[in-house]
């Protein structure tokens, strides 16, 4: 029986080698998932439908809902991995929400990805800039209304959270909140695109904005990245000349949002009417709001603190307006918070916050019968000592009205810093230091080759060692003696610079730096590290008015006063305090031609000129940084 012997030898069971490998329809078996996903088009009041992904934990009943409204593709946001487990499917930062059994909703804002309607970048609220009947407040309202009426698994309570642009949409929902909106957690929110968030900082234009506009507005989905054909962004931007020159190379000058930016270089009504802190400060505060940010937020360092400050006067019982500041980069709260660049913290600080503070806060307001959370009005991670602090308010020190008064540290002859004002110097002392700022050789913001689109470069750059520029002849560095006692800074340092220029316009970049001792036994790589604690740029033409720029009189010392980003940091004994000053920060910020022109976006090659900058430190012109110093022993904890 040859057939029988074939069968018993197993030869018949073999797959012939030429069996087509793509055959009949096949679907991998999906292990049973612990969630279901629904995709719906939710109608807004004007008939436009918004693409919405709803992820419901299996067996959910009376579950609260958390909504994120995004321009970054709701489908993708709700699918970090293709997995049967909700924890792996949703974004990293949603971990505690998943454990707590929340229904999670992501929605494309109008005009992006799956949603209908027109896209308008950070769409202004109805009012002077928006004559339509819809905005992010109405779209959030209509969405929440639909969710509470159409999700049988929900308890009818909705929270909103999201970071950056998604943080902006959370804040916009607060302008006219739906009654079912019970808690809001805006993270690293974009609040004022001119003062200190995404597009400009104090009037200096942020060049990566152009690549972002390309990505966001050339198509409804996500566009192709720019084909720059050049590895070093420093070189690429330098060759292009002005920001308008760079935009023209790629045709980005045709995009409506580029035009809007280029038409509004100053802080005019276009920007003022969009400032979210102003908008919310003019309305009642109804929804418990926990604004979250990172101390080293490289995109939106201004907004979170501005919103907290605008809402604080409305929070009479200190139970609606909360602030959280972690040792994080932009949106770092949603990722691993164990380290940032060379800095290592005490553990995953972002998880600690999400698990121990955010989740109980959300539960209190969104879960039926949940206990009251022990939420401090302000939670801040103090770097240098590396510990969380529970505080009653923020800041702890400022010019007036804070628990402690700011203390000025003065620039002195000999590139020294001291807490006493300059006395009349030696007869031969010049009373100033000077450098030549050459727009043809601007100071880079990170070492070259500059790769602004590389996350490894971009995310931690605000803590990068400043030694790479400290010795440039166009960077001044003033430094203190090694500190004998800890110096606690908790608030926003304020620059009070007396400077003159041989040009008729100038940028001033000021950095407050913690200089580590020569040797750091616990982490040898940090020996001598120049850690930026707070850095900011100011465009000199706006010294008297952010709205109406004015040329600088060449040679005339003028006062430039502006705030650096908020810090909560202790400079430890043995460390030194350093202040660096320079006049460009390239190519993150466009170059100031240093000759006053009506609109720097359109500066021509011949407008750029070298200028000699003088930083004054005399009794009459005492350049200083007002530091938010918390005196030793001051009570800060709750
Ligand atoms: N910082 C980004 C952004 C927000 C708003 C406008 C433009 C850019 C973001 O991370 O979403």
PDB file of N, CA, C and O in Angstrom, residues 465-526:
ATOM      1  N   UNK A 465      24.447  72.406  27.678  1.00  0.00           N
ATOM      2  CA  UNK A 465      25.630  73.045  28.262  1.00  0.00           C
ATOM      3  C   UNK A 465      26.001  74.288  27.446  1.00  0.00           C
ATOM      4  O   UNK A 465      26.284  74.198  26.243  1.00  0.00           O
ATOM      5  N   UNK A 466      26.007  75.434  28.099  1.00  0.00           N
ATOM      6  CA  UNK A 466      26.238  76.694  27.360  1.00  0.00           C
ATOM      7  C   UNK A 466      27.717  77.001  27.139  1.00  0.00           C
ATOM      8  O   UNK A 466      28.068  78.047  26.583  1.00  0.00           O
ATOM      9  N   UNK A 467      28.623  76.093  27.534  1.00  0.00           N
ATOM     10  CA  UNK A 467      30.050  76.335  27.299  1.00  0.00           C
ATOM     11  C   UNK A 467      30.370  76.447  25.814  1.00  0.00           C
ATOM     12  O   UNK A 467      31.366  77.041  25.442  1.00  0.00           O
ATOM     13  N   UNK A 468      29.486  75.876  24.982  1.00  0.00           N
ATOM     14  CA  UNK A 468      29.828  75.875  23.551  1.00  0.00           C
ATOM     15  C   UNK A 468      29.823  77.284  22.950  1.00  0.00           C
ATOM     16  O   UNK A 468      30.358  77.484  21.872  1.00  0.00           O
ATOM     17  N   UNK A 469      29.220  78.251  23.654  1.00  0.00           N
ATOM     18  CA  UNK A 469      29.284  79.635  23.145  1.00  0.00           C
ATOM     19  C   UNK A 469      29.927  80.604  24.131  1.00  0.00           C
ATOM     20  O   UNK A 469      30.191  81.760  23.774  1.00  0.00           O
ATOM     21  N   UNK A 470      30.182  80.145  25.368  1.00  0.00           N
ATOM     22  CA  UNK A 470      30.605  81.081  26.427  1.00  0.00           C
ATOM     23  C   UNK A 470      31.858  81.864  26.044  1.00  0.00           C
ATOM     24  O   UNK A 470      32.050  82.991  26.499  1.00  0.00           O
ATOM     25  N   UNK A 471      32.708  81.275  25.219  1.00  0.00           N
ATOM     26  CA  UNK A 471      33.969  81.942  24.892  1.00  0.00           C
ATOM     27  C   UNK A 471      33.930  82.689  23.562  1.00  0.00           C
ATOM     28  O   UNK A 471      34.952  83.211  23.115  1.00  0.00           O
ATOM     29  N   UNK A 472      32.785  82.727  22.930  1.00  0.00           N
ATOM     30  CA  UNK A 472      32.712  83.507  21.677  1.00  0.00           C
ATOM     31  C   UNK A 472      32.901  84.992  22.002  1.00  0.00           C
ATOM     32  O   UNK A 472      32.383  85.471  23.016  1.00  0.00           O
ATOM     33  N   UNK A 473      33.579  85.724  21.116  1.00  0.00           N
ATOM     34  CA  UNK A 473      33.783  87.143  21.417  1.00  0.00           C
ATOM     35  C   UNK A 473      32.480  87.952  21.392  1.00  0.00           C
ATOM     36  O   UNK A 473      32.434  89.058  21.925  1.00  0.00           O
ATOM     37  N   UNK A 474      31.423  87.385  20.808  1.00  0.00           N
ATOM     38  CA  UNK A 474      30.153  88.119  20.768  1.00  0.00           C
ATOM     39  C   UNK A 474      29.166  87.596  21.814  1.00  0.00           C
ATOM     40  O   UNK A 474      27.955  87.776  21.690  1.00  0.00           O
ATOM     41  N   UNK A 475      29.698  86.934  22.838  1.00  0.00           N
ATOM     42  CA  UNK A 475      28.863  86.502  23.974  1.00  0.00           C
ATOM     43  C   UNK A 475      29.557  86.995  25.242  1.00  0.00           C
ATOM     44  O   UNK A 475      30.738  86.704  25.456  1.00  0.00           O
ATOM     45  N   UNK A 476      28.845  87.768  26.056  1.00  0.00           N
ATOM     46  CA  UNK A 476      29.424  88.220  27.323  1.00  0.00           C
ATOM     47  C   UNK A 476      28.967  87.278  28.427  1.00  0.00           C
ATOM     48  O   UNK A 476      27.800  86.881  28.453  1.00  0.00           O
ATOM     49  N   UNK A 477      29.890  86.922  29.317  1.00  0.00           N
ATOM     50  CA  UNK A 477      29.543  86.017  30.418  1.00  0.00           C
ATOM     51  C   UNK A 477      29.998  86.634  31.736  1.00  0.00           C
ATOM     52  O   UNK A 477      31.196  86.878  31.926  1.00  0.00           O
ATOM     53  N   UNK A 478      29.053  86.933  32.608  1.00  0.00           N
ATOM     54  CA  UNK A 478      29.332  87.478  33.941  1.00  0.00           C
ATOM     55  C   UNK A 478      29.129  86.350  34.943  1.00  0.00           C
ATOM     56  O   UNK A 478      28.134  85.614  34.851  1.00  0.00           O
ATOM     57  N   UNK A 479      30.039  86.237  35.912  1.00  0.00           N
ATOM     58  CA  UNK A 479      29.944  85.069  36.797  1.00  0.00           C
ATOM     59  C   UNK A 479      30.231  85.468  38.242  1.00  0.00           C
ATOM     60  O   UNK A 479      31.012  86.394  38.502  1.00  0.00           O
ATOM     61  N   UNK A 480      29.552  84.789  39.172  1.00  0.00           N
ATOM     62  CA  UNK A 480      29.737  85.073  40.603  1.00  0.00           C
ATOM     63  C   UNK A 480      30.871  84.214  41.158  1.00  0.00           C
ATOM     64  O   UNK A 480      31.353  83.302  40.489  1.00  0.00           O
ATOM     65  N   UNK A 481      31.227  84.486  42.389  1.00  0.00           N
ATOM     66  CA  UNK A 481      32.098  83.569  43.130  1.00  0.00           C
ATOM     67  C   UNK A 481      31.298  82.300  43.413  1.00  0.00           C
ATOM     68  O   UNK A 481      30.063  82.325  43.365  1.00  0.00           O
ATOM     69  N   UNK A 482      31.987  81.187  43.746  1.00  0.00           N
ATOM     70  CA  UNK A 482      31.224  80.004  44.153  1.00  0.00           C
ATOM     71  C   UNK A 482      30.321  80.364  45.343  1.00  0.00           C
ATOM     72  O   UNK A 482      30.729  81.092  46.251  1.00  0.00           O
ATOM     73  N   UNK A 483      29.075  79.895  45.304  1.00  0.00           N
ATOM     74  CA  UNK A 483      28.114  80.272  46.346  1.00  0.00           C
ATOM     75  C   UNK A 483      28.455  79.559  47.662  1.00  0.00           C
ATOM     76  O   UNK A 483      28.807  78.380  47.665  1.00  0.00           O
ATOM     77  N   UNK A 484      28.311  80.310  48.767  1.00  0.00           N
ATOM     78  CA  UNK A 484      28.556  79.723  50.089  1.00  0.00           C
ATOM     79  C   UNK A 484      27.281  79.066  50.610  1.00  0.00           C
ATOM     80  O   UNK A 484      27.336  78.177  51.469  1.00  0.00           O
ATOM     81  N   UNK A 485      26.131  79.517  50.117  1.00  0.00           N
ATOM     82  CA  UNK A 485      24.842  78.989  50.603  1.00  0.00           C
ATOM     83  C   UNK A 485      23.949  78.743  49.392  1.00  0.00           C
ATOM     84  O   UNK A 485      24.153  79.350  48.331  1.00  0.00           O
ATOM     85  N   UNK A 486      22.947  77.864  49.547  1.00  0.00           N
ATOM     86  CA  UNK A 486      22.062  77.619  48.398  1.00  0.00           C
ATOM     87  C   UNK A 486      21.314  78.892  48.003  1.00  0.00           C
ATOM     88  O   UNK A 486      20.945  79.685  48.867  1.00  0.00           O
ATOM     89  N   UNK A 487      21.085  79.050  46.704  1.00  0.00           N
ATOM     90  CA  UNK A 487      20.307  80.188  46.195  1.00  0.00           C
ATOM     91  C   UNK A 487      19.046  79.616  45.555  1.00  0.00           C
ATOM     92  O   UNK A 487      19.099  78.986  44.498  1.00  0.00           O
ATOM     93  N   UNK A 488      17.903  79.841  46.244  1.00  0.00           N
ATOM     94  CA  UNK A 488      16.640  79.289  45.735  1.00  0.00           C
ATOM     95  C   UNK A 488      15.922  80.322  44.879  1.00  0.00           C
ATOM     96  O   UNK A 488      15.595  81.405  45.343  1.00  0.00           O
ATOM     97  N   UNK A 489      15.656  79.956  43.632  1.00  0.00           N
ATOM     98  CA  UNK A 489      14.957  80.838  42.694  1.00  0.00           C
ATOM     99  C   UNK A 489      13.593  80.224  42.387  1.00  0.00           C
ATOM    100  O   UNK A 489      13.522  79.107  41.873  1.00  0.00           O
ATOM    101  N   UNK A 490      12.512  80.953  42.684  1.00  0.00           N
ATOM    102  CA  UNK A 490      11.162  80.402  42.477  1.00  0.00           C
ATOM    103  C   UNK A 490      10.251  81.477  41.908  1.00  0.00           C
ATOM    104  O   UNK A 490       9.518  82.158  42.643  1.00  0.00           O
ATOM    105  N   UNK A 491      10.298  81.627  40.615  1.00  0.00           N
ATOM    106  CA  UNK A 491       9.500  82.648  39.945  1.00  0.00           C
ATOM    107  C   UNK A 491      10.162  82.986  38.625  1.00  0.00           C
ATOM    108  O   UNK A 491      10.959  82.202  38.106  1.00  0.00           O
ATOM    109  N   UNK A 492       9.840  84.143  38.090  1.00  0.00           N
ATOM    110  CA  UNK A 492      10.392  84.545  36.789  1.00  0.00           C
ATOM    111  C   UNK A 492      11.474  85.602  37.002  1.00  0.00           C
ATOM    112  O   UNK A 492      11.179  86.699  37.478  1.00  0.00           O
ATOM    113  N   UNK A 493      12.730  85.310  36.646  1.00  0.00           N
ATOM    114  CA  UNK A 493      13.755  86.360  36.691  1.00  0.00           C
ATOM    115  C   UNK A 493      13.361  87.471  35.714  1.00  0.00           C
ATOM    116  O   UNK A 493      12.817  87.196  34.645  1.00  0.00           O
ATOM    117  N   UNK A 494      13.631  88.712  36.100  1.00  0.00           N
ATOM    118  CA  UNK A 494      13.301  89.836  35.213  1.00  0.00           C
ATOM    119  C   UNK A 494      14.593  90.562  34.836  1.00  0.00           C
ATOM    120  O   UNK A 494      15.371  90.960  35.705  1.00  0.00           O
ATOM    121  N   UNK A 495      14.786  90.710  33.542  1.00  0.00           N
ATOM    122  CA  UNK A 495      16.000  91.361  33.024  1.00  0.00           C
ATOM    123  C   UNK A 495      15.798  92.868  33.055  1.00  0.00           C
ATOM    124  O   UNK A 495      14.750  93.375  32.664  1.00  0.00           O
ATOM    125  N   UNK A 496      16.794  93.552  33.534  1.00  0.00           N
ATOM    126  CA  UNK A 496      16.815  95.016  33.551  1.00  0.00           C
ATOM    127  C   UNK A 496      18.135  95.426  32.939  1.00  0.00           C
ATOM    128  O   UNK A 496      19.119  95.604  33.641  1.00  0.00           O
ATOM    129  N   UNK A 497      18.147  95.504  31.635  1.00  0.00           N
ATOM    130  CA  UNK A 497      19.410  95.665  30.927  1.00  0.00           C
ATOM    131  C   UNK A 497      19.531  97.114  30.458  1.00  0.00           C
ATOM    132  O   UNK A 497      18.589  97.655  29.891  1.00  0.00           O
ATOM    133  N   UNK A 498      20.688  97.719  30.695  1.00  0.00           N
ATOM    134  CA  UNK A 498      20.977  99.030  30.107  1.00  0.00           C
ATOM    135  C   UNK A 498      21.987  98.781  28.999  1.00  0.00           C
ATOM    136  O   UNK A 498      23.098  98.324  29.268  1.00  0.00           O
ATOM    137  N   UNK A 499      21.568  99.018  27.784  1.00  0.00           N
ATOM    138  CA  UNK A 499      22.418  98.656  26.654  1.00  0.00           C
ATOM    139  C   UNK A 499      22.330  99.731  25.574  1.00  0.00           C
ATOM    140  O   UNK A 499      21.318 100.429  25.451  1.00  0.00           O
ATOM    141  N   UNK A 500      23.394  99.834  24.829  1.00  0.00           N
ATOM    142  CA  UNK A 500      23.370 100.716  23.654  1.00  0.00           C
ATOM    143  C   UNK A 500      23.911  99.933  22.469  1.00  0.00           C
ATOM    144  O   UNK A 500      24.562  98.897  22.640  1.00  0.00           O
ATOM    145  N   UNK A 501      23.611 100.429  21.300  1.00  0.00           N
ATOM    146  CA  UNK A 501      24.054  99.753  20.080  1.00  0.00           C
ATOM    147  C   UNK A 501      24.467 100.802  19.051  1.00  0.00           C
ATOM    148  O   UNK A 501      23.908 101.912  19.046  1.00  0.00           O
ATOM    149  N   UNK A 502      25.404 100.442  18.201  1.00  0.00           N
ATOM    150  CA  UNK A 502      25.743 101.367  17.115  1.00  0.00           C
ATOM    151  C   UNK A 502      24.730 101.243  15.976  1.00  0.00           C
ATOM    152  O   UNK A 502      24.733 102.032  15.045  1.00  0.00           O
ATOM    153  N   UNK A 503      23.870 100.239  16.048  1.00  0.00           N
ATOM    154  CA  UNK A 503      22.821 100.070  15.041  1.00  0.00           C
ATOM    155  C   UNK A 503      21.565 100.823  15.447  1.00  0.00           C
ATOM    156  O   UNK A 503      21.582 101.641  16.386  1.00  0.00           O
ATOM    157  N   UNK A 504      20.441 100.529  14.750  1.00  0.00           N
ATOM    158  CA  UNK A 504      19.190 101.190  15.113  1.00  0.00           C
ATOM    159  C   UNK A 504      18.119 100.166  15.497  1.00  0.00           C
ATOM    160  O   UNK A 504      16.948 100.492  15.653  1.00  0.00           O
ATOM    161  N   UNK A 505      18.533  98.907  15.626  1.00  0.00           N
ATOM    162  CA  UNK A 505      17.657  97.878  16.186  1.00  0.00           C
ATOM    163  C   UNK A 505      18.584  96.781  16.704  1.00  0.00           C
ATOM    164  O   UNK A 505      19.731  96.669  16.226  1.00  0.00           O
ATOM    165  N   UNK A 506      18.121  96.001  17.674  1.00  0.00           N
ATOM    166  CA  UNK A 506      19.002  94.966  18.243  1.00  0.00           C
ATOM    167  C   UNK A 506      18.166  93.936  18.972  1.00  0.00           C
ATOM    168  O   UNK A 506      17.101  94.254  19.507  1.00  0.00           O
ATOM    169  N   UNK A 507      18.648  92.711  18.987  1.00  0.00           N
ATOM    170  CA  UNK A 507      18.058  91.677  19.828  1.00  0.00           C
ATOM    171  C   UNK A 507      18.942  91.474  21.049  1.00  0.00           C
ATOM    172  O   UNK A 507      20.178  91.563  20.950  1.00  0.00           O
ATOM    173  N   UNK A 508      18.304  91.182  22.174  1.00  0.00           N
ATOM    174  CA  UNK A 508      19.051  90.906  23.409  1.00  0.00           C
ATOM    175  C   UNK A 508      18.628  89.533  23.921  1.00  0.00           C
ATOM    176  O   UNK A 508      17.447  89.295  24.177  1.00  0.00           O
ATOM    177  N   UNK A 509      19.588  88.648  24.014  1.00  0.00           N
ATOM    178  CA  UNK A 509      19.337  87.305  24.557  1.00  0.00           C
ATOM    179  C   UNK A 509      20.026  87.262  25.911  1.00  0.00           C
ATOM    180  O   UNK A 509      21.223  87.577  26.004  1.00  0.00           O
ATOM    181  N   UNK A 510      19.281  86.928  26.951  1.00  0.00           N
ATOM    182  CA  UNK A 510      19.857  86.887  28.302  1.00  0.00           C
ATOM    183  C   UNK A 510      19.612  85.504  28.893  1.00  0.00           C
ATOM    184  O   UNK A 510      18.509  84.958  28.796  1.00  0.00           O
ATOM    185  N   UNK A 511      20.669  84.951  29.503  1.00  0.00           N
ATOM    186  CA  UNK A 511      20.588  83.602  30.072  1.00  0.00           C
ATOM    187  C   UNK A 511      21.032  83.639  31.528  1.00  0.00           C
ATOM    188  O   UNK A 511      22.090  84.211  31.823  1.00  0.00           O
ATOM    189  N   UNK A 512      20.254  83.033  32.393  1.00  0.00           N
ATOM    190  CA  UNK A 512      20.678  82.809  33.788  1.00  0.00           C
ATOM    191  C   UNK A 512      21.131  81.359  33.867  1.00  0.00           C
ATOM    192  O   UNK A 512      20.377  80.443  33.507  1.00  0.00           O
ATOM    193  N   UNK A 513      22.367  81.166  34.322  1.00  0.00           N
ATOM    194  CA  UNK A 513      23.013  79.851  34.213  1.00  0.00           C
ATOM    195  C   UNK A 513      23.537  79.406  35.569  1.00  0.00           C
ATOM    196  O   UNK A 513      24.071  80.215  36.340  1.00  0.00           O
ATOM    197  N   UNK A 514      23.375  78.125  35.857  1.00  0.00           N
ATOM    198  CA  UNK A 514      23.943  77.489  37.057  1.00  0.00           C
ATOM    199  C   UNK A 514      25.233  76.793  36.599  1.00  0.00           C
ATOM    200  O   UNK A 514      25.181  75.818  35.837  1.00  0.00           O
ATOM    201  N   UNK A 515      26.370  77.330  37.075  1.00  0.00           N
ATOM    202  CA  UNK A 515      27.654  76.730  36.680  1.00  0.00           C
ATOM    203  C   UNK A 515      28.049  75.696  37.729  1.00  0.00           C
ATOM    204  O   UNK A 515      28.247  76.035  38.906  1.00  0.00           O
ATOM    205  N   UNK A 516      28.154  74.457  37.296  1.00  0.00           N
ATOM    206  CA  UNK A 516      28.488  73.379  38.232  1.00  0.00           C
ATOM    207  C   UNK A 516      29.960  73.487  38.654  1.00  0.00           C
ATOM    208  O   UNK A 516      30.780  74.052  37.916  1.00  0.00           O
ATOM    209  N   UNK A 517      30.302  72.911  39.808  1.00  0.00           N
ATOM    210  CA  UNK A 517      31.717  72.908  40.223  1.00  0.00           C
ATOM    211  C   UNK A 517      32.558  72.146  39.203  1.00  0.00           C
ATOM    212  O   UNK A 517      32.032  71.370  38.401  1.00  0.00           O
ATOM    213  N   UNK A 518      33.874  72.359  39.300  1.00  0.00           N
ATOM    214  CA  UNK A 518      34.778  71.719  38.338  1.00  0.00           C
ATOM    215  C   UNK A 518      34.614  70.212  38.325  1.00  0.00           C
ATOM    216  O   UNK A 518      34.804  69.554  37.305  1.00  0.00           O
ATOM    217  N   UNK A 519      34.311  69.693  39.492  1.00  0.00           N
ATOM    218  CA  UNK A 519      34.187  68.241  39.600  1.00  0.00           C
ATOM    219  C   UNK A 519      32.855  67.891  40.261  1.00  0.00           C
ATOM    220  O   UNK A 519      32.509  68.485  41.295  1.00  0.00           O
ATOM    221  N   UNK A 520      32.128  66.972  39.659  1.00  0.00           N
ATOM    222  CA  UNK A 520      30.861  66.514  40.236  1.00  0.00           C
ATOM    223  C   UNK A 520      30.997  65.006  40.438  1.00  0.00           C
ATOM    224  O   UNK A 520      30.803  64.230  39.492  1.00  0.00           O
ATOM    225  N   UNK A 521      31.369  64.595  41.660  1.00  0.00           N
ATOM    226  CA  UNK A 521      31.697  63.182  41.853  1.00  0.00           C
ATOM    227  C   UNK A 521      30.568  62.230  41.445  1.00  0.00           C
ATOM    228  O   UNK A 521      30.820  61.171  40.886  1.00  0.00           O
ATOM    229  N   UNK A 522      29.307  62.627  41.681  1.00  0.00           N
ATOM    230  CA  UNK A 522      28.201  61.702  41.407  1.00  0.00           C
ATOM    231  C   UNK A 522      27.953  61.541  39.902  1.00  0.00           C
ATOM    232  O   UNK A 522      27.375  60.557  39.466  1.00  0.00           O
ATOM    233  N   UNK A 523      28.357  62.526  39.126  1.00  0.00           N
ATOM    234  CA  UNK A 523      28.133  62.465  37.670  1.00  0.00           C
ATOM    235  C   UNK A 523      29.265  63.246  36.993  1.00  0.00           C
ATOM    236  O   UNK A 523      29.103  64.418  36.638  1.00  0.00           O
ATOM    237  N   UNK A 524      30.428  62.610  36.840  1.00  0.00           N
ATOM    238  CA  UNK A 524      31.616  63.342  36.384  1.00  0.00           C
ATOM    239  C   UNK A 524      31.391  64.166  35.120  1.00  0.00           C
ATOM    240  O   UNK A 524      31.986  65.233  34.957  1.00  0.00           O
ATOM    241  N   UNK A 525      30.501  63.734  34.253  1.00  0.00           N
ATOM    242  CA  UNK A 525      30.263  64.455  33.002  1.00  0.00           C
ATOM    243  C   UNK A 525      29.698  65.848  33.216  1.00  0.00           C
ATOM    244  O   UNK A 525      29.668  66.664  32.302  1.00  0.00           O
ATOM    245  N   UNK A 526      29.220  66.124  34.427  1.00  0.00           N
ATOM    246  CA  UNK A 526      28.649  67.447  34.697  1.00  0.00           C
ATOM    247  C   UNK A 526      29.677  68.433  35.246  1.00  0.00           C
ATOM    248  O   UNK A 526      29.326  69.578  35.555  1.00  0.00           O
TER     249      UNK A 526
END
